[in-house]
JSON list of C-alpha atoms in Angstrom, two decimals:
[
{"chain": "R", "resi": 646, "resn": "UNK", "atom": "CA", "xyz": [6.61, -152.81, -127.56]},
{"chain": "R", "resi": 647, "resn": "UNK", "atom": "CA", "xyz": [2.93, -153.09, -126.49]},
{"chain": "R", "resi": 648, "resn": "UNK", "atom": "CA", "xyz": [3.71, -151.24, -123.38]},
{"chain": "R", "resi": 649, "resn": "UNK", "atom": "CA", "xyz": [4.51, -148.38, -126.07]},
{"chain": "R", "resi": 650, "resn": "UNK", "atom": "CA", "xyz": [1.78, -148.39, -127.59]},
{"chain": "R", "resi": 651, "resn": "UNK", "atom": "CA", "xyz": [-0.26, -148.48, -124.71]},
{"chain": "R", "resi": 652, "resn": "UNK", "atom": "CA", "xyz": [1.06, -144.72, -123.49]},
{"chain": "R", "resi": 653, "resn": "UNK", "atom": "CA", "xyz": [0.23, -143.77, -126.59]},
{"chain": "R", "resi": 654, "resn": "UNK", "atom": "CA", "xyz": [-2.93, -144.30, -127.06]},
{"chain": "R", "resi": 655, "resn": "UNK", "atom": "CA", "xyz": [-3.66, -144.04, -123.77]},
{"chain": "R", "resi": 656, "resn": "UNK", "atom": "CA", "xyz": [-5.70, -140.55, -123.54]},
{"chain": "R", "resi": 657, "resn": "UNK", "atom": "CA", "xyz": [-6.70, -140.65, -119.62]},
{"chain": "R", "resi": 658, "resn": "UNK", "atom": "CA", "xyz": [-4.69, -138.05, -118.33]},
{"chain": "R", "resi": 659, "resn": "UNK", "atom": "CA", "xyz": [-4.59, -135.36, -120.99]},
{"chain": "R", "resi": 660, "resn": "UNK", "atom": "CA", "xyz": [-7.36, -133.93, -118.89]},
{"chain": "R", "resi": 661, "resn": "UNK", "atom": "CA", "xyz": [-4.74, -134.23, -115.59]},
{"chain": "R", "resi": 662, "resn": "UNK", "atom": "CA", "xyz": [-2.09, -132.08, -117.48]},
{"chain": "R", "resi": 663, "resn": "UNK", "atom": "CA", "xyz": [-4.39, -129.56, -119.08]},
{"chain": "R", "resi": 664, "resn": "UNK", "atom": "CA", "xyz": [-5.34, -128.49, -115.36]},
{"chain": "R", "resi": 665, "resn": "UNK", "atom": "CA", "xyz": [-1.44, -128.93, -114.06]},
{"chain": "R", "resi": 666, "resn": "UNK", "atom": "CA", "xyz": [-0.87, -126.54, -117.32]},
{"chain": "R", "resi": 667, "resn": "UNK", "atom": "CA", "xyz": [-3.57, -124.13, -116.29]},
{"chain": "R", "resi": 668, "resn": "UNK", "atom": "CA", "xyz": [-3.04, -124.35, -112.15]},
{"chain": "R", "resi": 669, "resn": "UNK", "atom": "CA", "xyz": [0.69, -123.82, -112.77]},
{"chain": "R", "resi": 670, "resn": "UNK", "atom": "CA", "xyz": [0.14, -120.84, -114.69]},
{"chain": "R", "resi": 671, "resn": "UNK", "atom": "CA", "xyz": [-2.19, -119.37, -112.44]},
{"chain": "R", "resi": 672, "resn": "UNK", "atom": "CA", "xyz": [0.57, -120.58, -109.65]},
{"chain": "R", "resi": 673, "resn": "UNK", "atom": "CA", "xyz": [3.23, -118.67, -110.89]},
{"chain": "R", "resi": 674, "resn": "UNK", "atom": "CA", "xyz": [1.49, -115.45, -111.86]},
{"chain": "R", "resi": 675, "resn": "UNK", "atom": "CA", "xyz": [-0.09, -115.15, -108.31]},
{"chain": "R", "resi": 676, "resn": "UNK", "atom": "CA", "xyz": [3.51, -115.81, -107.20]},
{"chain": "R", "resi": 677, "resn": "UNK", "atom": "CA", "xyz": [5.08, -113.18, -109.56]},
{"chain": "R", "resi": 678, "resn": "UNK", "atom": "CA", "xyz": [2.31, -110.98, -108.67]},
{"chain": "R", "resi": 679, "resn": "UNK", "atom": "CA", "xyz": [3.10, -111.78, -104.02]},
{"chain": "R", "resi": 680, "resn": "UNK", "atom": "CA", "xyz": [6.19, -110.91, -104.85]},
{"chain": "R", "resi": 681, "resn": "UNK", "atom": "CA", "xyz": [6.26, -108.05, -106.82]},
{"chain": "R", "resi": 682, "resn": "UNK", "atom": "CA", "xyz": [3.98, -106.40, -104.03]},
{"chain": "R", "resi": 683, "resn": "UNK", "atom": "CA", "xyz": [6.09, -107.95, -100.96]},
{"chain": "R", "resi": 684, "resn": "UNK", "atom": "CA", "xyz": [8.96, -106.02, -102.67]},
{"chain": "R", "resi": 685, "resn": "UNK", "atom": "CA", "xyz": [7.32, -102.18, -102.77]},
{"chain": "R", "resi": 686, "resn": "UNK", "atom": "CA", "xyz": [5.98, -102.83, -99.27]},
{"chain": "R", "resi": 687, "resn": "UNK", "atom": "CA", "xyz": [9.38, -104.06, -98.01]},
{"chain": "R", "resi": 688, "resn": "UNK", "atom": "CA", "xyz": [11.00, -101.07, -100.20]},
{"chain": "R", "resi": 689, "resn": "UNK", "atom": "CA", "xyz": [9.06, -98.75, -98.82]},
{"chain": "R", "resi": 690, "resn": "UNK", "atom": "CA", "xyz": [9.01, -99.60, -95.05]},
{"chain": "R", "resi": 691, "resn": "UNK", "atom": "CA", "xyz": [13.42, -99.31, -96.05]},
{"chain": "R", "resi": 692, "resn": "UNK", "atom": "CA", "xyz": [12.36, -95.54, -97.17]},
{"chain": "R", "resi": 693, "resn": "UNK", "atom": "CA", "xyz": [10.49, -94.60, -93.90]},
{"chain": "R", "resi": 694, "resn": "UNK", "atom": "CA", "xyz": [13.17, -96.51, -91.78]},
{"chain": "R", "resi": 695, "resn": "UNK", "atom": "CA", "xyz": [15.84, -94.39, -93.46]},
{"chain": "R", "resi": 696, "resn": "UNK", "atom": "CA", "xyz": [14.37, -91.31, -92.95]},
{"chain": "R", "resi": 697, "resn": "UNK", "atom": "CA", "xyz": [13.46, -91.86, -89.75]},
{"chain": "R", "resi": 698, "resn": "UNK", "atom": "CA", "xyz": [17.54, -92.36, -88.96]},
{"chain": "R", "resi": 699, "resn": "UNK", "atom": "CA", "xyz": [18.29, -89.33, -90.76]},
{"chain": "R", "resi": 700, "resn": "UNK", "atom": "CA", "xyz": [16.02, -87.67, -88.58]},
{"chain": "R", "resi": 701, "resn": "UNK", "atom": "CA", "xyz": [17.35, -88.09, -85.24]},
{"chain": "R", "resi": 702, "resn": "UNK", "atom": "CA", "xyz": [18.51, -85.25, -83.40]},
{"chain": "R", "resi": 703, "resn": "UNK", "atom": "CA", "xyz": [21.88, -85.61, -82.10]},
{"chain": "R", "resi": 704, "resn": "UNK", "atom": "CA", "xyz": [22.34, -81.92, -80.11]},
{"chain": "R", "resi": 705, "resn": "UNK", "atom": "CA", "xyz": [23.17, -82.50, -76.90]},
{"chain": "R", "resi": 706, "resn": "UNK", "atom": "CA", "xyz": [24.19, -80.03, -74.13]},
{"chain": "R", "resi": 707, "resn": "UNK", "atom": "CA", "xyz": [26.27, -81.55, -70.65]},
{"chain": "R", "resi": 708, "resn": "UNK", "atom": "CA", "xyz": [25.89, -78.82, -67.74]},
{"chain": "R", "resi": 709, "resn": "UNK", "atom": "CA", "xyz": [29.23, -78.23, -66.22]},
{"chain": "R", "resi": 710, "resn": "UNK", "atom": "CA", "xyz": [29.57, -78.49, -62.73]},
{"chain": "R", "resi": 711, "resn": "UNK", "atom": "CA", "xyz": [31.71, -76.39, -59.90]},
{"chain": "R", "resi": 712, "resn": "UNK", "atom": "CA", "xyz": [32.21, -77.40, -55.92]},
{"chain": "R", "resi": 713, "resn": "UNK", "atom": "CA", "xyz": [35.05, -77.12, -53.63]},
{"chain": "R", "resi": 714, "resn": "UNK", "atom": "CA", "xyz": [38.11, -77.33, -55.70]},
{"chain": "R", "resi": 715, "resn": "UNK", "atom": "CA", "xyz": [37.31, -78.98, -58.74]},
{"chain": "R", "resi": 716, "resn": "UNK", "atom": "CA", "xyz": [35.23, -78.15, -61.50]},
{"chain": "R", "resi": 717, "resn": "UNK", "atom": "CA", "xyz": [34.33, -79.79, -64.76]},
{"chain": "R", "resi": 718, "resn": "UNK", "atom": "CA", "xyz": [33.86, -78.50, -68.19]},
{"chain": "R", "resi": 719, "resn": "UNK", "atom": "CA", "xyz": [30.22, -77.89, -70.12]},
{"chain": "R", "resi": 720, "resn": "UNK", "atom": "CA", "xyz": [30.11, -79.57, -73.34]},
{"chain": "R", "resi": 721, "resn": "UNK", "atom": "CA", "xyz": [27.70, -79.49, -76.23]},
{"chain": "R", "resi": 722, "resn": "UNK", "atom": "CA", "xyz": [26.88, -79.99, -79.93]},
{"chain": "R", "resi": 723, "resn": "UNK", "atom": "CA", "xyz": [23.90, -79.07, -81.84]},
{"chain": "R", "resi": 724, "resn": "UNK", "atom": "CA", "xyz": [23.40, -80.59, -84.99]},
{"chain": "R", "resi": 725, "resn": "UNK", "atom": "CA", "xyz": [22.60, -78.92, -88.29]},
{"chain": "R", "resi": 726, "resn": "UNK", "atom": "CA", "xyz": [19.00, -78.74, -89.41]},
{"chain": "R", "resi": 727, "resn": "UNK", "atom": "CA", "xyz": [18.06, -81.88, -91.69]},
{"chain": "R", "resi": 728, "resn": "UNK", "atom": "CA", "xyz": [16.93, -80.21, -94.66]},
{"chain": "R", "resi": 729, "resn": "UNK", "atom": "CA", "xyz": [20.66, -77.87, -94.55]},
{"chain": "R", "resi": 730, "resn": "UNK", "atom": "CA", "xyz": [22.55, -81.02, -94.15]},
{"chain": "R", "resi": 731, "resn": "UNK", "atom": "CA", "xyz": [20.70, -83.06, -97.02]},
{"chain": "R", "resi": 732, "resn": "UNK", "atom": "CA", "xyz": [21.03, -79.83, -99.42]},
{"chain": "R", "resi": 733, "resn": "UNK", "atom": "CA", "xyz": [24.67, -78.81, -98.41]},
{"chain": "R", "resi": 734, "resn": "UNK", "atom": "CA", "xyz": [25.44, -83.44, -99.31]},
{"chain": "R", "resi": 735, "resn": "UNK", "atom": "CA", "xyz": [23.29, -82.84, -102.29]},
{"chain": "R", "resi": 736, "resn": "UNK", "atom": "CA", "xyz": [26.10, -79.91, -103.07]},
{"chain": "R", "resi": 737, "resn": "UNK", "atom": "CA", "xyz": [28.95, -81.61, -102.29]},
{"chain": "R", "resi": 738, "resn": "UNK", "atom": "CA", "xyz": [27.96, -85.23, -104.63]},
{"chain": "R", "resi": 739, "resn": "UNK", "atom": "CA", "xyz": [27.14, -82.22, -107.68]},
{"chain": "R", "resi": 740, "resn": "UNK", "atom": "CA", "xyz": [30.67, -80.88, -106.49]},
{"chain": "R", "resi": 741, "resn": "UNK", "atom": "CA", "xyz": [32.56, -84.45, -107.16]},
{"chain": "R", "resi": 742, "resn": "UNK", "atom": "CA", "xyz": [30.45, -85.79, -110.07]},
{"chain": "R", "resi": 743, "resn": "UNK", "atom": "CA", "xyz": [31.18, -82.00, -111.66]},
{"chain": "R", "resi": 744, "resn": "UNK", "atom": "CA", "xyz": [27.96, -81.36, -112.36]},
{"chain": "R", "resi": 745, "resn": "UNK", "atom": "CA", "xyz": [26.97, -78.19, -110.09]},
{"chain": "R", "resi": 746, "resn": "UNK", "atom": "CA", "xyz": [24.82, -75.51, -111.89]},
{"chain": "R", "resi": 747, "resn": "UNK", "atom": "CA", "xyz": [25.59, -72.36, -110.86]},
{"chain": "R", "resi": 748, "resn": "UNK", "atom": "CA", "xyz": [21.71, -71.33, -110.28]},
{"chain": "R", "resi": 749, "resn": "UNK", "atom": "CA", "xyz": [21.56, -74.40, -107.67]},
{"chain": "R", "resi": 750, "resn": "UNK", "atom": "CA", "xyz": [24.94, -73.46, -106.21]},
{"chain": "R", "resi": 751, "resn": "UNK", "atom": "CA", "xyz": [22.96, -70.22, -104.68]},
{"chain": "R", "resi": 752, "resn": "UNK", "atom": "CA", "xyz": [20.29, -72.44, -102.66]},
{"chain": "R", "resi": 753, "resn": "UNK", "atom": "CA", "xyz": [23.42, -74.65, -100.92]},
{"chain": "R", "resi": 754, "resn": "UNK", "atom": "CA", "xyz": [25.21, -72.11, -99.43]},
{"chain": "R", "resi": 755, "resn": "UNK", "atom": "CA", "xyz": [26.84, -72.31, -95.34]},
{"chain": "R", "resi": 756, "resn": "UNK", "atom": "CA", "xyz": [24.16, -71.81, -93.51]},
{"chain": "R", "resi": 757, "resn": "UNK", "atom": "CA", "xyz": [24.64, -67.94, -91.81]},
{"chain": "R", "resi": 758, "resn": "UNK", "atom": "CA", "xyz": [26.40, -67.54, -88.36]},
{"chain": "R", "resi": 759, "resn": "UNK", "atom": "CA", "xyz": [25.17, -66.45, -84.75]},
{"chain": "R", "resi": 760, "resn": "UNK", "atom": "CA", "xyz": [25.43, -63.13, -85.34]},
{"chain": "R", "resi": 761, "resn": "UNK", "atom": "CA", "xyz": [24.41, -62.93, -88.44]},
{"chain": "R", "resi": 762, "resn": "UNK", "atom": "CA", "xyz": [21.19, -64.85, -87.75]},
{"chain": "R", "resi": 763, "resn": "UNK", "atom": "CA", "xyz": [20.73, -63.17, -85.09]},
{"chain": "R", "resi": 764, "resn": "UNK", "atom": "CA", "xyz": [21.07, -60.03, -86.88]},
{"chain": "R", "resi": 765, "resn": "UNK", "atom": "CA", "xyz": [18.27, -60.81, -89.53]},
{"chain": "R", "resi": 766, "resn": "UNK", "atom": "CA", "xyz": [16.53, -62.02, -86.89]},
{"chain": "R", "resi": 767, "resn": "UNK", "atom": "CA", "xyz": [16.27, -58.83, -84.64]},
{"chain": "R", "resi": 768, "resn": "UNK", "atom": "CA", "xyz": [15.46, -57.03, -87.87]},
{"chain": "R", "resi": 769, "resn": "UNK", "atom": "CA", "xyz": [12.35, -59.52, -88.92]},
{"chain": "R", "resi": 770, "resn": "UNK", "atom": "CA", "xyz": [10.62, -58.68, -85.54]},
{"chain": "R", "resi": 771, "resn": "UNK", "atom": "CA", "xyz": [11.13, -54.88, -86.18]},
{"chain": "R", "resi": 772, "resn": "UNK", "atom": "CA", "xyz": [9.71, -54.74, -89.44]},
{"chain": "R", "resi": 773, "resn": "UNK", "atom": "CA", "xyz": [7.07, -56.91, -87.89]},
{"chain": "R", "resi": 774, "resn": "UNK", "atom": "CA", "xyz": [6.39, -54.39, -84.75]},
{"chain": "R", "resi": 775, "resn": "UNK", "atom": "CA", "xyz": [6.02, -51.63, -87.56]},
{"chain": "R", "resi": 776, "resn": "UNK", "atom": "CA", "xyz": [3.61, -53.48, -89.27]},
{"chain": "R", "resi": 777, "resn": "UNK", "atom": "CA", "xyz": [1.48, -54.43, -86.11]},
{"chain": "R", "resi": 778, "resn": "UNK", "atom": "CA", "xyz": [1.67, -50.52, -85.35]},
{"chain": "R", "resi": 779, "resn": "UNK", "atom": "CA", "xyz": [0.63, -49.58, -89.17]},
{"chain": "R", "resi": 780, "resn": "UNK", "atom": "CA", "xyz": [-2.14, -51.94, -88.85]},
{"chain": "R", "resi": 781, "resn": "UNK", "atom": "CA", "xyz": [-3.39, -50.67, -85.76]},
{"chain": "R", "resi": 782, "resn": "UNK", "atom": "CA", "xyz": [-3.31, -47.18, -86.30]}
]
């Protein structure tokens, strides 16, 4: 019984857990605080790593070859430009999840053909000449 009420009188290390209190608190805020940035940094090194994937060209183009008798076949692929791709995935997740608007719809279209690119192209450069001429005269 007197060990009893030796603890409780005993006042020496009220001090000792007033500081644990206050370096505990100060602990756990710098750790919430570590953590919280460790997490945007880490989150946003993910963000540049994933664009960086999506990124990657995969066009390729394999020269065929001909001598004496045999010959092998050319071969080649040429991917789709990134921001087509991302819009025309953009379309098709709207698509599923039914939730396309009809204005949007317009901007994710196929992207045009050869010949049709190359027609708009060709046509681009000769309202461009006529300009150049215009200018100049």
């Amino acid at each position: 019984m007197n060990l009893l009420k030796n603890f409780w009188n005993d006042e020496a290390g009220l001090v000792m857990s007033a500081e644990l209190v206050m370096l505990g608190t100060v602990g756990v805020l710098g750790a919430t605080v570590g953590l919280s940035a460790a997490s945007t940094a880490i989150n946003d090194e993910m963000v540049e790593f994933s664009q960086a994937i999506r990124s990657l060209d995969q066009s390729y183009h394999i020269q065929g070859h001909k001598s004496c008798r045999a010959w092998t076949a050319s071969s080649s692929y040429r991917q789709q430009d990134v921001a087509v791709s991302l819009a025309d995935l953009c379309g098709q997740v709207e698509a599923a999840e039914k939730t396309v608007d009809p204005r949007s719809n317009l901007k994710r279209q196929a992207p045009p053909k050869s010949k049709e690119l190359r027609k708009k192209m060709e046509a681009k450069k000769k309202k461009n000449k006529e300009k150049k001429k215009k200018n100049e005269a």
